Tab-separated table of C-alpha atoms in Angstrom:
chain	number	residue	atom	x	y	z
A	22	MET	CA	-5.716	13.319	-50.069
A	23	SER	CA	-4.069	9.996	-50.910
A	24	PRO	CA	-4.916	6.715	-49.111
A	25	ILE	CA	-1.385	6.706	-47.644
A	26	GLU	CA	-1.852	10.193	-46.189
A	27	GLU	CA	-5.236	9.168	-44.787
A	28	GLU	CA	-3.675	6.146	-43.114
A	29	ASN	CA	-0.735	8.121	-41.726
A	30	LEU	CA	-3.134	10.589	-40.113
A	31	ARG	CA	-5.158	7.910	-38.283
A	32	ARG	CA	-2.406	7.526	-35.690
A	33	PRO	CA	-0.277	10.617	-36.300
A	34	ILE	CA	1.885	10.185	-33.196
A	35	TRP	CA	2.809	6.659	-34.247
A	36	THR	CA	3.479	7.744	-37.819
A	37	ALA	CA	5.756	10.568	-36.666
A	38	LEU	CA	7.689	8.308	-34.299
A	39	VAL	CA	8.417	5.681	-36.958
A	40	THR	CA	9.284	8.186	-39.704
A	41	ARG	CA	10.474	11.800	-39.395
A	42	HIS	CA	10.710	11.774	-35.585
A	43	ALA	CA	12.166	8.261	-35.344
A	44	HIS	CA	15.416	9.756	-34.013
A	45	LEU	CA	13.490	10.968	-30.950
A	46	ALA	CA	11.550	7.769	-30.343
A	47	GLU	CA	11.779	5.491	-27.343
A	48	GLY	CA	10.221	2.035	-27.478
A	49	SER	CA	9.917	-0.882	-29.854
A	50	ALA	CA	8.028	-2.172	-32.867
A	51	GLY	CA	4.699	-2.185	-31.027
A	52	ALA	CA	4.703	1.012	-28.967
A	53	ARG	CA	6.698	4.230	-29.063
A	54	ARG	CA	6.897	7.506	-27.174
A	55	TYR	CA	8.768	10.778	-27.117
A	56	PRO	CA	11.259	11.388	-24.296
A	57	ALA	CA	9.279	12.460	-21.233
A	58	ASP	CA	11.031	15.844	-21.069
A	59	THR	CA	10.098	16.552	-24.701
A	60	SER	CA	6.472	15.467	-25.037
A	61	PRO	CA	3.987	13.190	-23.219
A	62	PHE	CA	2.785	11.750	-26.553
A	63	VAL	CA	2.660	7.943	-26.754
A	64	ALA	CA	1.216	5.623	-29.399
A	65	THR	CA	0.849	1.971	-30.305
A	66	LYS	CA	1.059	0.480	-33.771
A	67	ASP	CA	-2.381	-1.100	-33.309
A	68	ASN	CA	-4.592	-2.536	-30.556
A	69	GLY	CA	-3.139	-6.035	-30.743
A	70	LYS	CA	-1.811	-7.964	-27.746
A	71	GLU	CA	1.835	-7.494	-28.727
A	72	SER	CA	1.438	-3.733	-29.059
A	73	LEU	CA	-0.373	-3.452	-25.724
A	74	ALA	CA	2.335	-5.537	-24.034
A	75	ALA	CA	4.972	-3.214	-25.532
A	76	LEU	CA	3.011	-0.212	-24.277
A	77	GLU	CA	2.826	-1.638	-20.755
A	78	ARG	CA	6.620	-2.050	-20.744
A	79	LEU	CA	7.072	1.470	-22.084
A	80	CYS	CA	4.881	3.171	-19.465
A	81	ARG	CA	6.529	4.471	-16.318
A	82	PRO	CA	4.774	4.495	-12.930
A	83	GLY	CA	3.229	7.833	-12.032
A	84	GLU	CA	3.899	9.379	-15.439
A	85	ARG	CA	1.189	11.075	-17.505
A	86	MET	CA	0.873	9.897	-21.109
A	87	VAL	CA	-1.190	11.431	-23.908
A	88	PHE	CA	-2.724	9.511	-26.818
A	89	LEU	CA	-4.179	11.185	-29.925
A	90	GLN	CA	-5.654	9.027	-32.660
A	91	ARG	CA	-8.698	8.331	-34.833
A	92	ASP	CA	-9.168	4.817	-33.449
A	93	PRO	CA	-10.462	4.284	-29.907
A	94	VAL	CA	-7.574	4.049	-27.438
A	95	THR	CA	-7.028	0.644	-25.855
A	96	LEU	CA	-4.848	0.459	-22.746
A	97	PRO	CA	-3.150	-2.511	-21.054
A	98	GLU	CA	-3.920	-3.560	-17.501
A	99	GLY	CA	-2.341	-1.288	-14.933
A	100	VAL	CA	-2.706	1.797	-17.123
A	101	ALA	CA	-5.761	3.886	-16.248
A	102	VAL	CA	-7.546	6.685	-18.069
A	103	ALA	CA	-7.146	10.019	-16.279
A	104	MET	CA	-9.038	12.123	-18.826
A	105	GLU	CA	-10.813	11.604	-22.139
A	106	ALA	CA	-11.869	14.262	-24.627
A	107	ASP	CA	-13.126	14.588	-28.172
A	108	GLY	CA	-10.726	16.161	-30.611
A	109	VAL	CA	-10.771	17.146	-34.251
A	110	GLN	CA	-8.160	16.848	-36.944
A	111	MET	CA	-8.127	19.519	-39.639
A	112	VAL	CA	-6.139	19.740	-42.864
A	113	GLY	CA	-5.148	22.847	-44.748
A	114	GLU	CA	-6.852	23.245	-48.094
A	115	GLY	CA	-6.348	26.964	-48.596
A	116	SER	CA	-3.702	28.495	-50.826
A	117	PHE	CA	-1.175	29.266	-48.110
A	118	SER	CA	1.517	31.573	-49.428
A	119	ARG	CA	4.722	32.539	-47.702
A	120	ILE	CA	4.148	35.749	-45.746
A	121	GLU	CA	6.514	38.622	-44.998
A	122	ASP	CA	5.560	40.031	-41.594
A	123	PRO	CA	8.197	42.024	-39.686
A	124	ARG	CA	6.397	41.380	-36.396
A	125	ILE	CA	6.952	37.625	-36.656
A	126	VAL	CA	10.439	36.423	-35.728
A	127	PRO	CA	12.036	32.972	-35.409
A	128	LEU	CA	12.258	31.652	-31.865
A	129	GLY	CA	15.357	29.848	-30.627
A	130	PRO	CA	16.787	28.120	-27.564
A	131	ASP	CA	17.083	31.408	-25.678
A	132	ASP	CA	13.289	31.782	-25.973
A	133	ALA	CA	12.460	28.354	-24.514
A	134	GLU	CA	11.538	29.554	-21.022
A	135	ALA	CA	9.382	32.393	-22.356
A	136	MET	CA	7.654	29.944	-24.705
A	137	LEU	CA	6.918	27.532	-21.872
A	138	ALA	CA	5.591	30.365	-19.693
A	139	LEU	CA	3.266	31.491	-22.501
A	140	ALA	CA	2.067	27.924	-23.073
A	141	GLU	CA	1.405	27.404	-19.370
A	142	LEU	CA	-0.588	30.637	-19.296
A	143	THR	CA	-2.719	29.928	-22.369
A	144	LYS	CA	-2.898	26.080	-22.410
A	145	PRO	CA	-2.577	25.367	-26.158
A	146	GLY	CA	-1.740	21.718	-25.453
A	147	PRO	CA	1.207	19.637	-24.206
A	148	PHE	CA	4.337	21.795	-24.205
A	149	SER	CA	7.845	21.593	-22.777
A	150	LEU	CA	11.176	23.396	-22.718
A	151	LYS	CA	12.288	21.044	-25.498
A	152	ALA	CA	9.341	21.709	-27.812
A	153	GLN	CA	11.723	23.154	-30.393
A	154	SER	CA	13.270	19.723	-30.912
A	155	LEU	CA	10.023	18.753	-32.687
A	156	GLY	CA	10.045	21.631	-35.170
A	157	SER	CA	10.495	25.345	-35.764
A	158	PHE	CA	8.643	28.068	-33.851
A	159	TRP	CA	7.933	31.717	-34.539
A	160	GLY	CA	6.594	34.449	-32.315
A	161	VAL	CA	5.664	38.081	-31.830
A	162	LYS	CA	7.445	40.083	-29.145
A	163	GLU	CA	6.432	43.401	-27.669
A	164	ASN	CA	8.855	45.410	-25.549
A	165	GLY	CA	11.046	42.313	-25.406
A	166	ARG	CA	8.267	40.057	-24.094
A	167	LEU	CA	6.846	37.128	-26.062
A	168	ILE	CA	3.125	37.774	-26.543
A	169	ALA	CA	2.168	35.236	-29.222
A	170	MET	CA	3.637	32.175	-30.923
A	171	ALA	CA	3.000	29.164	-33.144
A	172	GLY	CA	5.122	26.383	-34.551
A	173	GLU	CA	5.480	22.808	-35.708
A	174	ARG	CA	4.950	19.576	-33.810
A	175	LEU	CA	4.229	16.152	-35.367
A	176	LYS	CA	6.083	15.519	-38.621
A	177	LEU	CA	4.784	12.856	-41.007
A	178	PRO	CA	5.946	11.977	-44.523
A	179	GLY	CA	5.071	15.020	-46.613
A	180	MET	CA	3.068	16.607	-43.793
A	181	THR	CA	3.717	18.800	-40.737
A	182	GLU	CA	1.383	19.638	-37.874
A	183	LEU	CA	0.872	23.288	-36.955
A	184	SER	CA	0.710	23.590	-33.181
A	185	GLY	CA	1.337	25.741	-30.119
A	186	LEU	CA	-0.751	28.648	-31.419
A	187	CYS	CA	-1.390	30.984	-28.489
A	188	THR	CA	-1.574	34.677	-27.534
A	189	ARG	CA	-1.345	36.386	-24.179
A	190	PRO	CA	-4.837	37.415	-22.970
A	191	GLU	CA	-4.076	41.134	-23.017
A	192	ALA	CA	-2.839	40.892	-26.632
A	193	GLN	CA	-5.847	39.016	-27.971
A	194	GLY	CA	-8.222	40.680	-30.416
A	195	ARG	CA	-5.400	42.124	-32.515
A	196	GLY	CA	-5.283	39.377	-35.133
A	197	LEU	CA	-1.962	37.943	-33.968
A	198	GLY	CA	-3.268	34.378	-33.876
A	199	ARG	CA	-4.625	34.592	-37.398
A	200	SER	CA	-1.357	36.123	-38.636
A	201	LEU	CA	0.783	33.442	-37.006
A	202	LEU	CA	-1.501	30.677	-38.265
A	203	ALA	CA	-1.173	31.933	-41.831
A	204	PHE	CA	2.575	32.498	-41.454
A	205	VAL	CA	3.413	29.013	-40.148
A	206	ALA	CA	1.085	27.355	-42.661
A	207	GLY	CA	2.846	29.291	-45.406
A	208	GLU	CA	6.271	28.130	-44.211
A	209	ILE	CA	5.152	24.488	-44.182
A	210	VAL	CA	3.489	24.632	-47.612
A	211	ALA	CA	6.523	26.430	-49.073
A	212	ARG	CA	8.536	23.273	-48.328
A	213	GLY	CA	6.123	21.253	-50.444
A	214	GLU	CA	4.356	19.740	-47.444
A	215	ARG	CA	0.735	19.595	-46.386
A	216	VAL	CA	-0.261	21.307	-43.141
A	217	PHE	CA	-2.630	19.851	-40.565
A	218	LEU	CA	-3.590	20.585	-36.963
A	219	HIS	CA	-5.591	19.342	-34.003
A	220	ALA	CA	-8.000	21.013	-31.594
A	221	TYR	CA	-10.402	19.994	-28.884
A	222	ALA	CA	-13.874	19.573	-30.374
A	223	SER	CA	-15.227	21.857	-27.654
A	224	ASN	CA	-12.980	24.753	-28.756
A	225	GLU	CA	-15.509	26.164	-31.216
A	226	ASN	CA	-13.851	29.573	-31.484
A	227	ALA	CA	-10.544	28.058	-32.544
A	228	ILE	CA	-12.229	25.737	-35.031
A	229	ARG	CA	-14.074	28.661	-36.617
A	230	LEU	CA	-10.770	30.539	-36.935
A	231	TYR	CA	-9.101	27.551	-38.582
A	232	GLU	CA	-11.988	27.134	-41.018
A	233	ALA	CA	-11.878	30.830	-41.900
A	234	CYS	CA	-8.150	30.487	-42.613
A	235	GLY	CA	-8.534	27.576	-45.041
A	236	PHE	CA	-8.616	24.427	-42.918
A	237	ARG	CA	-11.329	21.782	-43.149
A	238	LEU	CA	-12.424	19.169	-40.660
A	239	ARG	CA	-11.028	15.793	-41.682
A	240	THR	CA	-12.138	13.612	-38.810
A	241	HIS	CA	-12.840	13.419	-35.113
A	242	MET	CA	-10.052	12.170	-32.857
A	243	HIS	CA	-9.782	10.443	-29.490
A	244	VAL	CA	-7.703	12.283	-26.902
A	245	VAL	CA	-6.780	10.239	-23.831
A	246	MET	CA	-4.551	11.085	-20.907
A	247	ALA	CA	-3.493	8.031	-18.935
A	248	ASP	CA	-1.354	7.076	-15.942
A	249	LYS	CA	0.363	3.881	-14.916
A	250	ALA	CA	-0.170	2.940	-11.289
């Protein structure tokens, strides 16, 4: 991995919001965020006074914000930590090929409510009705009902994050998660990009699955949820 890629991954939310997701960004040179109805992700350029002042202006009272970065998260006065957790960042190093799987179909705007319902049931991470504005999603349906999905989230130069991987409880144990993981990774790599993902450090089962599918642990990450009074 190049030094530029390493640096871009230190603060992946910031990198996405100043590059491939710049068209979605709200904020200024020191702090940026996604629209609240799209994602709660927020990031600063660094921990300097100007960036923290920009973050304080960007925060809205009573609104939950989520930070994800390698560096410890520094918050301005008036913004309080609601939850902290340890995360991991993993990068794909396997030979991910494009997969033909008739069970896996593209998801579109008409699937947004079913996608949100599945995410709320399984808790794969921050999700919204507008998640598809961040990247493409694919899923498996059974009798017309969405039972598993995965897609793309943060987009960095030459890299795309695989995210939203989840399966309904009654459909687990059938290998759908592994199939979707391999499928989405294959789609990303086929575009000439590198694939990466994030998980909570405590989610050992997921991490073992990712490792078995060709991902390696790159670094630990700080996950912080915060609110402005």
